[in-house]
XYZ file of C-alpha atoms in Angstrom:
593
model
C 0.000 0.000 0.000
C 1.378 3.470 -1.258
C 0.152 6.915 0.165
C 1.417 9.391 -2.725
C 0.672 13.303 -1.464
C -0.240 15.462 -4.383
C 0.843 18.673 -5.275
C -0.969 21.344 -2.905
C -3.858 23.696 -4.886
C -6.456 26.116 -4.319
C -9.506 24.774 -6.295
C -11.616 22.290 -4.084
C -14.440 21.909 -6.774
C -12.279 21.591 -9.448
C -10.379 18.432 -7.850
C -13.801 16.937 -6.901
C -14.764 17.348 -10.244
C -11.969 15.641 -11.658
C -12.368 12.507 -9.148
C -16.110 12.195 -9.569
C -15.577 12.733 -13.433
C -14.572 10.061 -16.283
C -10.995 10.578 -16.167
C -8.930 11.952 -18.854
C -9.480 8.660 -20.710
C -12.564 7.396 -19.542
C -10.545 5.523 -17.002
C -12.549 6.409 -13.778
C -15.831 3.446 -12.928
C -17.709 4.244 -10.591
C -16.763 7.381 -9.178
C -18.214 6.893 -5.302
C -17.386 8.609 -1.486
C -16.493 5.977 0.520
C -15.453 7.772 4.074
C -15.907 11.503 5.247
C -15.466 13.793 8.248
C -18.606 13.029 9.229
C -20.260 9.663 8.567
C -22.965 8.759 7.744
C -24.386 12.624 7.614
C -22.014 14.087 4.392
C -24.150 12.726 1.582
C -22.619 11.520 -1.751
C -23.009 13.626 -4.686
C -22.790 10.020 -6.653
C -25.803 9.164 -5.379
C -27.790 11.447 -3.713
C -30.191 14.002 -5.199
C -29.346 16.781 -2.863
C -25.903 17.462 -2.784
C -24.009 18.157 -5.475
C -20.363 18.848 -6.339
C -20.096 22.327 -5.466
C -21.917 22.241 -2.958
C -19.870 19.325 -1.315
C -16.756 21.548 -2.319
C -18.567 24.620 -0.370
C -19.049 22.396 2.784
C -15.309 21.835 2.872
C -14.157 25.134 2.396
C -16.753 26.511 4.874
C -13.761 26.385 7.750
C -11.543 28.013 5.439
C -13.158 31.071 4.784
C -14.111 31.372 8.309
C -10.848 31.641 9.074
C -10.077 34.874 11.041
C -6.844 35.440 9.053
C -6.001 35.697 5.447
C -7.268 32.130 3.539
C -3.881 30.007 2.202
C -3.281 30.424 -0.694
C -3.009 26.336 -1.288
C -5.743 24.833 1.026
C -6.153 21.981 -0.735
C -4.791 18.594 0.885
C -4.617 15.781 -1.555
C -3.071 12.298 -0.579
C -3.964 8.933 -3.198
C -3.758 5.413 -1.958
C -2.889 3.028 -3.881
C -2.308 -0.841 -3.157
C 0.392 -3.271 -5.792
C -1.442 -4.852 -8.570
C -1.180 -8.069 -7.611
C -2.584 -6.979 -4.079
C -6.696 -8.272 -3.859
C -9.759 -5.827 -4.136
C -10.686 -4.117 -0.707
C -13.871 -3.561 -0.379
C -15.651 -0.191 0.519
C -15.481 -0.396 4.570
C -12.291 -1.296 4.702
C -10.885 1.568 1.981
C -12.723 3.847 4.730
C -10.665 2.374 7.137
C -7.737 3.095 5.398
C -8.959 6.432 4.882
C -9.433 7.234 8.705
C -6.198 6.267 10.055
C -4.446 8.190 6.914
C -6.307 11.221 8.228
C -5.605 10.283 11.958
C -1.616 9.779 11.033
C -1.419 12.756 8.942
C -2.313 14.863 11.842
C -5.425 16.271 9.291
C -8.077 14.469 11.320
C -7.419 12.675 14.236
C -9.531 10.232 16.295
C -11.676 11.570 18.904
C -11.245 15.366 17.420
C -14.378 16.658 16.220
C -12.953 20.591 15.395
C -10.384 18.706 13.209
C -10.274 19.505 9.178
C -12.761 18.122 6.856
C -11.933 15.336 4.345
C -13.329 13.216 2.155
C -12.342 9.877 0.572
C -13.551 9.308 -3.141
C -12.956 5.728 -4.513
C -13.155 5.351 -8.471
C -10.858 2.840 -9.409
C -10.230 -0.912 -7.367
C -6.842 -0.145 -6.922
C -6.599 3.349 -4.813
C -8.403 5.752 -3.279
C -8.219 9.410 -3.373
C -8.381 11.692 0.182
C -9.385 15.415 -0.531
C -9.124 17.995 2.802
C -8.757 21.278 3.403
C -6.085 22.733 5.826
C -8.245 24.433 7.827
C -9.516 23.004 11.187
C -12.991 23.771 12.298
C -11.558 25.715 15.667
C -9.725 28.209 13.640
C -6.396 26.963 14.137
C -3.707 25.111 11.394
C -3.469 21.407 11.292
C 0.050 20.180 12.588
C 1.050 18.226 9.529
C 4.745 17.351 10.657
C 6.319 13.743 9.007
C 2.546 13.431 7.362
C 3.601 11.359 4.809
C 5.837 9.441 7.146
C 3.466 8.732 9.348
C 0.976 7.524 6.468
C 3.777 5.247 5.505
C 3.650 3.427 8.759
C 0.167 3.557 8.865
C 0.324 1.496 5.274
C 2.619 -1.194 6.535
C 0.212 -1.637 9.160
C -2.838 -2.156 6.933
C -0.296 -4.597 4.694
C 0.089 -7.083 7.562
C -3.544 -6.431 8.026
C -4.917 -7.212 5.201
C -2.559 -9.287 3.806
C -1.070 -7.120 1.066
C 2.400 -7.434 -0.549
C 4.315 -6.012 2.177
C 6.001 -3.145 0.635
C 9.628 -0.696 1.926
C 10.430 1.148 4.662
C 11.659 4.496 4.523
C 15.083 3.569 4.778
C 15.787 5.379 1.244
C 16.844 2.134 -0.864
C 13.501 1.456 -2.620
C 13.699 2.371 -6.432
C 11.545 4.860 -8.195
C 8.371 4.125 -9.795
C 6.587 4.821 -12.115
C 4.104 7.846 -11.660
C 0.464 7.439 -12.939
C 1.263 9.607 -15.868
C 4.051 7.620 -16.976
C 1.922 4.114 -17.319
C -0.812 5.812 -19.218
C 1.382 7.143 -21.473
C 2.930 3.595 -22.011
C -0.598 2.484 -22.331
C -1.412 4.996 -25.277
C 1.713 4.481 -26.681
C 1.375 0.982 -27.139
C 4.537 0.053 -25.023
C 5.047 -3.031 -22.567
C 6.008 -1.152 -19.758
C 6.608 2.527 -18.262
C 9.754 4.117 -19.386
C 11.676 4.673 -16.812
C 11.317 0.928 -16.119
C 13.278 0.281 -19.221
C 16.133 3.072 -18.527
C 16.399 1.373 -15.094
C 16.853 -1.886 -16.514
C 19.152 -0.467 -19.219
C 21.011 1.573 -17.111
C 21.413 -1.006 -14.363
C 22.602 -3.523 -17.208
C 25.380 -0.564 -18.159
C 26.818 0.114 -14.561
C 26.877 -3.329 -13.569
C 29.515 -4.191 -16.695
C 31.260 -1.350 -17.306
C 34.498 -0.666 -15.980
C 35.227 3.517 -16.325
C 33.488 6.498 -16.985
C 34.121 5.909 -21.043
C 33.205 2.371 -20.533
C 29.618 3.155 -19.096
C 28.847 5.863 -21.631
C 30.014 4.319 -24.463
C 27.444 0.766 -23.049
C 24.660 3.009 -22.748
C 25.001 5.213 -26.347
C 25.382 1.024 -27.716
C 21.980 0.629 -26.177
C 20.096 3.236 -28.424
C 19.650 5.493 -25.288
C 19.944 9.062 -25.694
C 23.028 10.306 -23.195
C 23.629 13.654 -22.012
C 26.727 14.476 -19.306
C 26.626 16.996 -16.756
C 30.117 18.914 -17.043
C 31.532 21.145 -14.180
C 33.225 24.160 -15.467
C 36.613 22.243 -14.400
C 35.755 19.660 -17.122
C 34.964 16.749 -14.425
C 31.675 14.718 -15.467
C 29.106 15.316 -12.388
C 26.439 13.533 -13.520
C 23.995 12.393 -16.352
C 20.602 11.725 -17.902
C 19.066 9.398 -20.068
C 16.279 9.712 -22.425
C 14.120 7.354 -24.347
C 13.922 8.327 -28.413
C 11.006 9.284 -29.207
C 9.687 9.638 -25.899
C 8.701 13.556 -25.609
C 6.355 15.615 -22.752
C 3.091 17.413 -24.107
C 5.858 20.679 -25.150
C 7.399 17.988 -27.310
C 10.717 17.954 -25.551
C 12.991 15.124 -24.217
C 11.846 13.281 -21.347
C 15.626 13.116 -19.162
C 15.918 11.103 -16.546
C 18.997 11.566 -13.669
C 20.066 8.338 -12.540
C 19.461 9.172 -9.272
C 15.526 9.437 -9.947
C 15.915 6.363 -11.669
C 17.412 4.235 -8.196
C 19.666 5.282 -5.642
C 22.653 3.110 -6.624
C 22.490 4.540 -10.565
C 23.714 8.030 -9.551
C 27.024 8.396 -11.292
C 29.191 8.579 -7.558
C 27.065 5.093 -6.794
C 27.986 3.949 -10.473
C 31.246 5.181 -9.990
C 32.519 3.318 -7.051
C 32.107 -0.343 -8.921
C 35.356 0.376 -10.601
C 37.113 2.654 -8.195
C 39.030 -0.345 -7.633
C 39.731 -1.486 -10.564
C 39.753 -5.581 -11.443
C 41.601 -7.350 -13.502
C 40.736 -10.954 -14.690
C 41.513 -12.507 -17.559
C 39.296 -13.836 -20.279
C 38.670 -17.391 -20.475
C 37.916 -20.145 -23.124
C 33.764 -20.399 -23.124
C 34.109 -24.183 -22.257
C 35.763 -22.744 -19.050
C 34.015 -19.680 -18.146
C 30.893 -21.151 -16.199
C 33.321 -23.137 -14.077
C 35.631 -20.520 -13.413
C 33.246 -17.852 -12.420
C 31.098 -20.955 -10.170
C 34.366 -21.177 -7.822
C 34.544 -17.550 -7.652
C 31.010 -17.581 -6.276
C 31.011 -20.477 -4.160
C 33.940 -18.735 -2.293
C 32.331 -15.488 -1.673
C 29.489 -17.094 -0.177
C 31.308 -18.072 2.822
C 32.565 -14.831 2.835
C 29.883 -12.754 2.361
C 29.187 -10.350 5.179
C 32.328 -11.874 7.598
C 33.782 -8.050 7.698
C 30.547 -6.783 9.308
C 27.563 -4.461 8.569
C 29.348 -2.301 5.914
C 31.151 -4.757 4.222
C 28.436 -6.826 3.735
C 26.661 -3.949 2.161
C 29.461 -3.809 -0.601
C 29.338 -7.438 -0.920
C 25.361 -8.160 -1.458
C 25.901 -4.726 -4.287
C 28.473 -6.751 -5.845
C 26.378 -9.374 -6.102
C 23.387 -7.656 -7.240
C 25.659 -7.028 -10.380
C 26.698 -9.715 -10.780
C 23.495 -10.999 -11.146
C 22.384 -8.777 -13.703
C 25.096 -9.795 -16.190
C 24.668 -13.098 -15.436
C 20.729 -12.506 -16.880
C 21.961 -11.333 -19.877
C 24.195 -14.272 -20.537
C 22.694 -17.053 -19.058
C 21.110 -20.530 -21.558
C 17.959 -19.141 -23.136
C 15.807 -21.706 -21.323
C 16.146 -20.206 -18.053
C 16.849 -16.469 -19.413
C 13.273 -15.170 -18.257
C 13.606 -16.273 -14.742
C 16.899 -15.031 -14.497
C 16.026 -11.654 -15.676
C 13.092 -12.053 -12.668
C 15.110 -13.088 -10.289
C 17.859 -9.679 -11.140
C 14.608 -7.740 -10.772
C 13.792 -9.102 -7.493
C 17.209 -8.802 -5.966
C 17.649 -5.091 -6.733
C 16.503 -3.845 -3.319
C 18.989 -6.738 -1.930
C 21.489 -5.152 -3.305
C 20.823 -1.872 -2.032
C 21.347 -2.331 2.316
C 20.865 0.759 4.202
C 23.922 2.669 5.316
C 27.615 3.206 4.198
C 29.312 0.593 2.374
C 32.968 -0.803 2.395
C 34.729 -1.578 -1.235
C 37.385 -3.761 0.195
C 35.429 -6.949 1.158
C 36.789 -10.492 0.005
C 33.548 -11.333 -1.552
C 33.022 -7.835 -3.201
C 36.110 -8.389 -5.303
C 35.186 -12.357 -6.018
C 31.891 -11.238 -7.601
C 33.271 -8.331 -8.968
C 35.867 -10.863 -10.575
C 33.175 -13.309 -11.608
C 30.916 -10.309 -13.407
C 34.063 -8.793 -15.472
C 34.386 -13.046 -16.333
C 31.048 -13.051 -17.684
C 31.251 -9.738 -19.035
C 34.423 -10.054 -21.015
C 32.920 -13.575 -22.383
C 29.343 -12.681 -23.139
C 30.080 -12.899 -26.848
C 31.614 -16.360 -26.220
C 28.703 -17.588 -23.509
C 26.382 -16.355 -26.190
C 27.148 -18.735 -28.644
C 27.668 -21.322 -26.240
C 24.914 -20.691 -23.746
C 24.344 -24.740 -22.599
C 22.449 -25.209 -19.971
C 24.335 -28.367 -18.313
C 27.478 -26.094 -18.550
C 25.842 -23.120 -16.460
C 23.581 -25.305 -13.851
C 27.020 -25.539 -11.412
C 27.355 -21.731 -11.607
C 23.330 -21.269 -11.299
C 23.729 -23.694 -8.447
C 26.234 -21.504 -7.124
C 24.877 -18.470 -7.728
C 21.297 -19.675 -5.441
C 23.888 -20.280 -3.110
C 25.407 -17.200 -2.865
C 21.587 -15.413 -2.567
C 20.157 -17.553 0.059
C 23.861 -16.296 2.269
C 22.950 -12.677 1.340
C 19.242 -13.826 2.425
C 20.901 -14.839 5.862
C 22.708 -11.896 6.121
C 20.024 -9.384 5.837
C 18.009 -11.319 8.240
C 20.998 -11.039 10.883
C 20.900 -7.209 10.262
C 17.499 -6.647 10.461
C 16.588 -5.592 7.159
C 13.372 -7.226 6.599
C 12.586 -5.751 2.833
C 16.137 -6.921 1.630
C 15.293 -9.916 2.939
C 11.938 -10.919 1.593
C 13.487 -9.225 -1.904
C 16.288 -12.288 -1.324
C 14.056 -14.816 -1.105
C 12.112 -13.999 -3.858
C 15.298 -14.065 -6.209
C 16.258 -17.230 -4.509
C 12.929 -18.952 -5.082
C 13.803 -18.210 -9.038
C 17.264 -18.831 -8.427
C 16.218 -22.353 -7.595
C 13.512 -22.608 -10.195
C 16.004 -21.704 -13.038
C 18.115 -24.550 -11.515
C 15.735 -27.215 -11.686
C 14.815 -26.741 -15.463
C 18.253 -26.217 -15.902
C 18.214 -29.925 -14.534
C 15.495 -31.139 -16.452
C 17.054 -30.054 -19.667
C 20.287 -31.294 -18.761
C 18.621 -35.001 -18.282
C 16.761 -34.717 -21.560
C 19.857 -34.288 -23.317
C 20.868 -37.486 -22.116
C 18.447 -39.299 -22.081
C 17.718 -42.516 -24.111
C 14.838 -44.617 -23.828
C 14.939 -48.165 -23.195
C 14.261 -50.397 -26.364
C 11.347 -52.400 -26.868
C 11.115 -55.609 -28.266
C 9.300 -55.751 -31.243
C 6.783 -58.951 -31.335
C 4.806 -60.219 -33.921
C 1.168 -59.554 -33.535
C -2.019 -60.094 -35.961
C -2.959 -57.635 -37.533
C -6.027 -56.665 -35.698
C -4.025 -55.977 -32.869
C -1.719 -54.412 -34.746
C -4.250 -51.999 -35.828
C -5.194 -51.148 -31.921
C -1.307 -50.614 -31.288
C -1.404 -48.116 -33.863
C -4.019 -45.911 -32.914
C -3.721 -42.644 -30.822
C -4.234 -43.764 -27.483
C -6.137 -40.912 -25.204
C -4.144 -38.760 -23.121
C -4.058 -39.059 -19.171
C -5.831 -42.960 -19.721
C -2.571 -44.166 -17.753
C -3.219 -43.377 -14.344
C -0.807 -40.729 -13.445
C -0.545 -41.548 -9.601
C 1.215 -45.145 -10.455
C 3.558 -43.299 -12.448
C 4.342 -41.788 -9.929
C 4.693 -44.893 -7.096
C 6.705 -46.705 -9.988
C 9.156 -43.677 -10.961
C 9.884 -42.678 -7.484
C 8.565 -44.939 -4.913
C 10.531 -43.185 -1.937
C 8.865 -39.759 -2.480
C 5.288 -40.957 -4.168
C 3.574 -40.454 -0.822
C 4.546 -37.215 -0.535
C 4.223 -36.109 -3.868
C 0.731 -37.615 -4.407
C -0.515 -35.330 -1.267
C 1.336 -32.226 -2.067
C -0.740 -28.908 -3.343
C 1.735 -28.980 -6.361
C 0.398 -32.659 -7.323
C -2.464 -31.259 -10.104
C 0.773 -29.293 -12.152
C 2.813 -32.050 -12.281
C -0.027 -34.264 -13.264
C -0.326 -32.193 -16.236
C 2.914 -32.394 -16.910
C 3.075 -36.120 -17.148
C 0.362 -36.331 -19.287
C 2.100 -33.827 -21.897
C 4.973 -35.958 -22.056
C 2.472 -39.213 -22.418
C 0.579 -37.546 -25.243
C 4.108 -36.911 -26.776
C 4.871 -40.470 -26.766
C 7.207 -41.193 -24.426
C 7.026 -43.127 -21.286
C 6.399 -40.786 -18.453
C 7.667 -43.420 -15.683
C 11.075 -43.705 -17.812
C 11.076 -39.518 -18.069
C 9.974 -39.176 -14.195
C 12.789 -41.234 -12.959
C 15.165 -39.609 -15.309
C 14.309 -36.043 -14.003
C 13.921 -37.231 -10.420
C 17.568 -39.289 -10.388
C 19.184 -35.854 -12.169
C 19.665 -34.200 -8.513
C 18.628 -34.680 -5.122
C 15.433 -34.735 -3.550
C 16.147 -34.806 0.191
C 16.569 -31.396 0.535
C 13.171 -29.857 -1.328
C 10.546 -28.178 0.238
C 7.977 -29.449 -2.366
C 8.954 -32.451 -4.243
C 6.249 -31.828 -6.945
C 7.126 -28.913 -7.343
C 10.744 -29.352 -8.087
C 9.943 -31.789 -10.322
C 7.311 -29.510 -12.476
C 9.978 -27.699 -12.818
C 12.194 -30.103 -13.924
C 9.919 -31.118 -16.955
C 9.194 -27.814 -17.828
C 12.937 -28.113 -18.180
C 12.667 -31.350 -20.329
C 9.847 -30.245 -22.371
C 11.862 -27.614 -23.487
C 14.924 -29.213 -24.174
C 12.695 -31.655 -26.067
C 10.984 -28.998 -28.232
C 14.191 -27.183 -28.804
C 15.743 -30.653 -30.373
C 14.028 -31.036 -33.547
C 15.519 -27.635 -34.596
C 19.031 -27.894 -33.478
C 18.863 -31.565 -35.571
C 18.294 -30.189 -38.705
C 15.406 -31.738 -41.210
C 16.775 -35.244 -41.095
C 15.759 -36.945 -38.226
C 16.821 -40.115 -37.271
C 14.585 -43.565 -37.230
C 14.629 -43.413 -33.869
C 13.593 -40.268 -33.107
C 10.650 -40.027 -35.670
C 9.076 -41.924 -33.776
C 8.562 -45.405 -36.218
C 11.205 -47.511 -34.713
C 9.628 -50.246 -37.798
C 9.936 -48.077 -40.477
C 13.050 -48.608 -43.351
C 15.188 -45.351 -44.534
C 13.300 -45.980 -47.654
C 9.930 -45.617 -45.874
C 10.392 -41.930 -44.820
C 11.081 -40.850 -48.565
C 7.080 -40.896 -48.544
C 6.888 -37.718 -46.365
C 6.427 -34.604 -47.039
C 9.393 -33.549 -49.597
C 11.297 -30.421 -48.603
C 11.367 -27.213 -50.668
C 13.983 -27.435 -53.991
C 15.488 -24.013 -54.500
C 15.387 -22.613 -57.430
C 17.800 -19.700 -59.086
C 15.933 -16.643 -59.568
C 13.608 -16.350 -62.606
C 13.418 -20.073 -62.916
C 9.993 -20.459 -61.971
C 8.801 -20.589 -65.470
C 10.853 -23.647 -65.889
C 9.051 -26.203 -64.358
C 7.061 -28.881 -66.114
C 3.538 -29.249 -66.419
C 1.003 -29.698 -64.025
C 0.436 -33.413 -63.648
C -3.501 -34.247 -63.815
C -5.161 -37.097 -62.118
């Protein structure tokens, strides 16, 4: 839950016009008061006949005007509340719960004070509500609005425990900038996935994390089709920068810049700066080699991650958070979206609260490992396999779940919820690494082909109907030890549905279950079924992806007709002949039937 204060105005009719009206784009439903000063006796200009809009606008001015000074010039208080988008619909009464204690923290209205300022809370949207007052109280005197927003801030964590809402940052000045309202409707008319300052952030972040000077950064982010303008001192030093989007322009038609520090506290050019104030050297490896080298970097920071105390661990989990981010970019295309997730998640890990020390052991081990993977991104992409990188992705959970630890010891509870998150993908990009890795090794057992009349023959042939096996003794004869467990487990229905994909694909889903489930460990999972989900998503994929990295001439085996002759499968489907250009008149005549 975000409280937001607007800017301050001076036209209280005008705003309640705006709230109660259709939006700019037709966006506002249901326009509706949910809370006021004084329930139940303010009526709703949605829905009653008496009481309009300017008249409700009069009401709260009244104090105002009676004041026995000059009025403010901006009277108008203006505060929207806004829960995360995956967070559930509140209903009415408990919005107007929100509203009240936002009032009560706010110091606008609080509980038990009748002479307090009038407000009113319009709801038009499921999402947020909007909190109009005037800063006037009803005795005369000025509201004491000291830390308002503060103290609406730790109203809202309050109401996220509450209410079970995604639990959202503390005002310990690490959380990123988001997008404002204006910048995701303009996304929204213009058609693009996401806000744009989500994409400079990502860009940007991408940039800083694998550069390794001033020249170095710049140079990444012109390469990335951003527009780049430097902030020169009249000594000639670089003090900062923006970034722009092309072709994204304000209502004047001019360049939208963005700072770095209003894109996240860590992409201020000092913050981007001190990842190579100390410089590192490492030297490129052979691609075969460069998954292996950069997993024992890893696996030795993690034991020292954090060993040097509160500010070196603060270096160390930034370190990492690069390293994680290049490691997105470069990582096997299967697991490529969950990585990029899993960077996104980590972020505010990266970002601890306080001063941070760039001397750590396990700073300059992941700082090694990202200039690896950096330096051999053009190698890893052409040899991005997935049983190559599952060490280093094995690693590399490792190395979150010690940063997870480590935030928990300091008492940062956002950094640590953001760390388990990333690890939970972490882990999920492991096991269809897994999965993929047995699929590529995998070879089904023969069968012995046996003489049968034809009738029968005729029933072998034909399609049987998927899921007719029953799925659960799959699952007692794949993995006896764990088929208890699995068969009881809330994750049972999705790998269900896996097995019967890889039935309907014709292969044996015992044989595929046991190969996935004998690929790593089991012991150790919190949900059996769903590690192994994951696993054949991991297969599936790898099985998909095999057909095109064979070429057009598959094998007997693999098409699937283990009693068909080489001569058989010239009766498919013929490929296309190519032709030189301007030969298409050349070819014979039509044959008729």
């Amino acid at each position: 839950m975000m409280p937001k204060k607007a800017r301050e105005g001076s036209d209280t009719c005008g705003l309640l016009e705006y709230l109660y009206g259709p939006g700019k784009r037709d966006e506002h439903t249901d326009p509706h008061m949910v809370a006021s000063w004084d329930d139940p006796y303010v009526e709703d200009p949605a829905v009653s006949l008496d009481m309009t809009i300017p008249d409700l606008a009069l009401i709260l001015d009244a104090p105002v005007y009676a004041l026995p000074c000059k009025k403010p010039p901006q009277h108008v208080y203006h505060v929207a509340v806004r829960n995360a988008p995956e967070d559930r619909t509140l209903t009415d009464d408990e919005w107007a719960k929100v509203a009240r204690e936002m009032m009560h923290a706010a110091g606008i209205a609080e509980h038990g004070d009748d002479q307090a300022c009038r407000w009113v809370a319009i709801r038009h949207a499921d999402d947020h509500i909007h909190i109009v007052a005037t800063k006037a109280r009803q005795d005369g005197r000025q509201p004491n609005l000291r830390q308002d927003i503060v103290k609406m801030h730790a109203a809202a964590r309050e109401f996220e425990v509450e209410f079970g809402l995604r639990r959202l940052t503390h005002g310990d000045k690490t959380a990123r900038k988001w997008p404002k309202s204006g910048e995701q409707e303009k996304a929204v008319r213009r058609g693009l996935p996401e806000p744009v300052r989500e994409t400079l952030q990502r860009t940007v972040r991408q940039a800083a994390a694998a550069a390794v000077s001033d020249a170095d950064f710049f140079a990444r982010l012109t390469a990335s089709g951003l527009r780049v303008k430097q902030r020169i001192a009249p000594d000639g030093n670089i003090t900062g920068y923006s970034v722009a989007q092309p072709g994204d322009r304000d209502g004047g038609q001019r360049a939208v810049w963005f700072p770095g520090a209003r894109l996240a506290p860590d992409l201020s050019l000092p913050r981007v700066r001190e990842r190579w104030q100390r410089p590192t050297h490492v030297s490129p490896v052979a691609a075969a080699e460069m998954w292996q080298e950069a997993e024992r970097r890893v696996r030795a920071a993690a034991d020292q991650l954090g060993a040097g105390g509160l500010r070196e661990g603060a270096g160390d989990v930034a370190a990492l958070g690069d390293l994680i981010v290049v490691a997105a970019v470069i990582s096997p295309r299967m697991v490529r979206d969950r990585m990029r997730q899993a960077a996104y998640e980590f972020e505010r890990a990266s970002r601890a609260p306080g001063d941070r020390a760039l001397e750590g052991q396990a700073r300059r081990l992941y700082q090694e490992s990202t200039q690896l993977l950096s330096r051999s991104a053009v190698a890893a992409s052409r040899h991005s396999d997935t049983v190559a990188a599952l060490g280093f992705l094995l690693a590399l959970a490792t190395a979150i779940e010690a940063s997870r630890r480590w935030h928990q010891a300091q008492e940062h509870r956002v950094q640590a919820e953001a760390s388990g998150r990333a690890g939970r993908l972490l882990r999920e990009a492991v096991e269809v690494t897994a999965g993929a890795s047995a699929a590529r090794e995998y070879r089904p057992r023969p069968r012995r082909a046996t003489k049968r009349p034809a009738v029968a023959t005729s029933a072998r042939r034909s399609v049987p109907q998927s899921g007719e096996r029953p799925m659960a003794g799959v699952v007692q004869q794949a993995i006896p030890h764990h088929a208890s467990a699995v068969l009881t487990d809330t994750a049972w229905p999705a790998l269900r549905t896996r097995l019967v994909e890889v039935e309907r694909a014709g292969e044996d889903p015992a044989e595929v279950l046991a190969a996935v489930a004998a690929r790593r460990e089991l012991a150790s999972a919190d949900s059996v079924a769903e590690v192994l989900t994951w696993r054949l998503d991991g297969w599936k994929r790898q099985r998909d992806a095999a057909p095109n990295a064979e070429g057009k001439s598959p094998s007997a085996t693999s098409a699937g007709d283990t009693g068909s002759s080489g001569a058989a499968r010239t009766r498919g489907t013929a490929g296309p002949t190519r032709r030189p250009p301007g030969d298409e008149q050349g070819r014979g005549p039509r044959r008729t039937r």
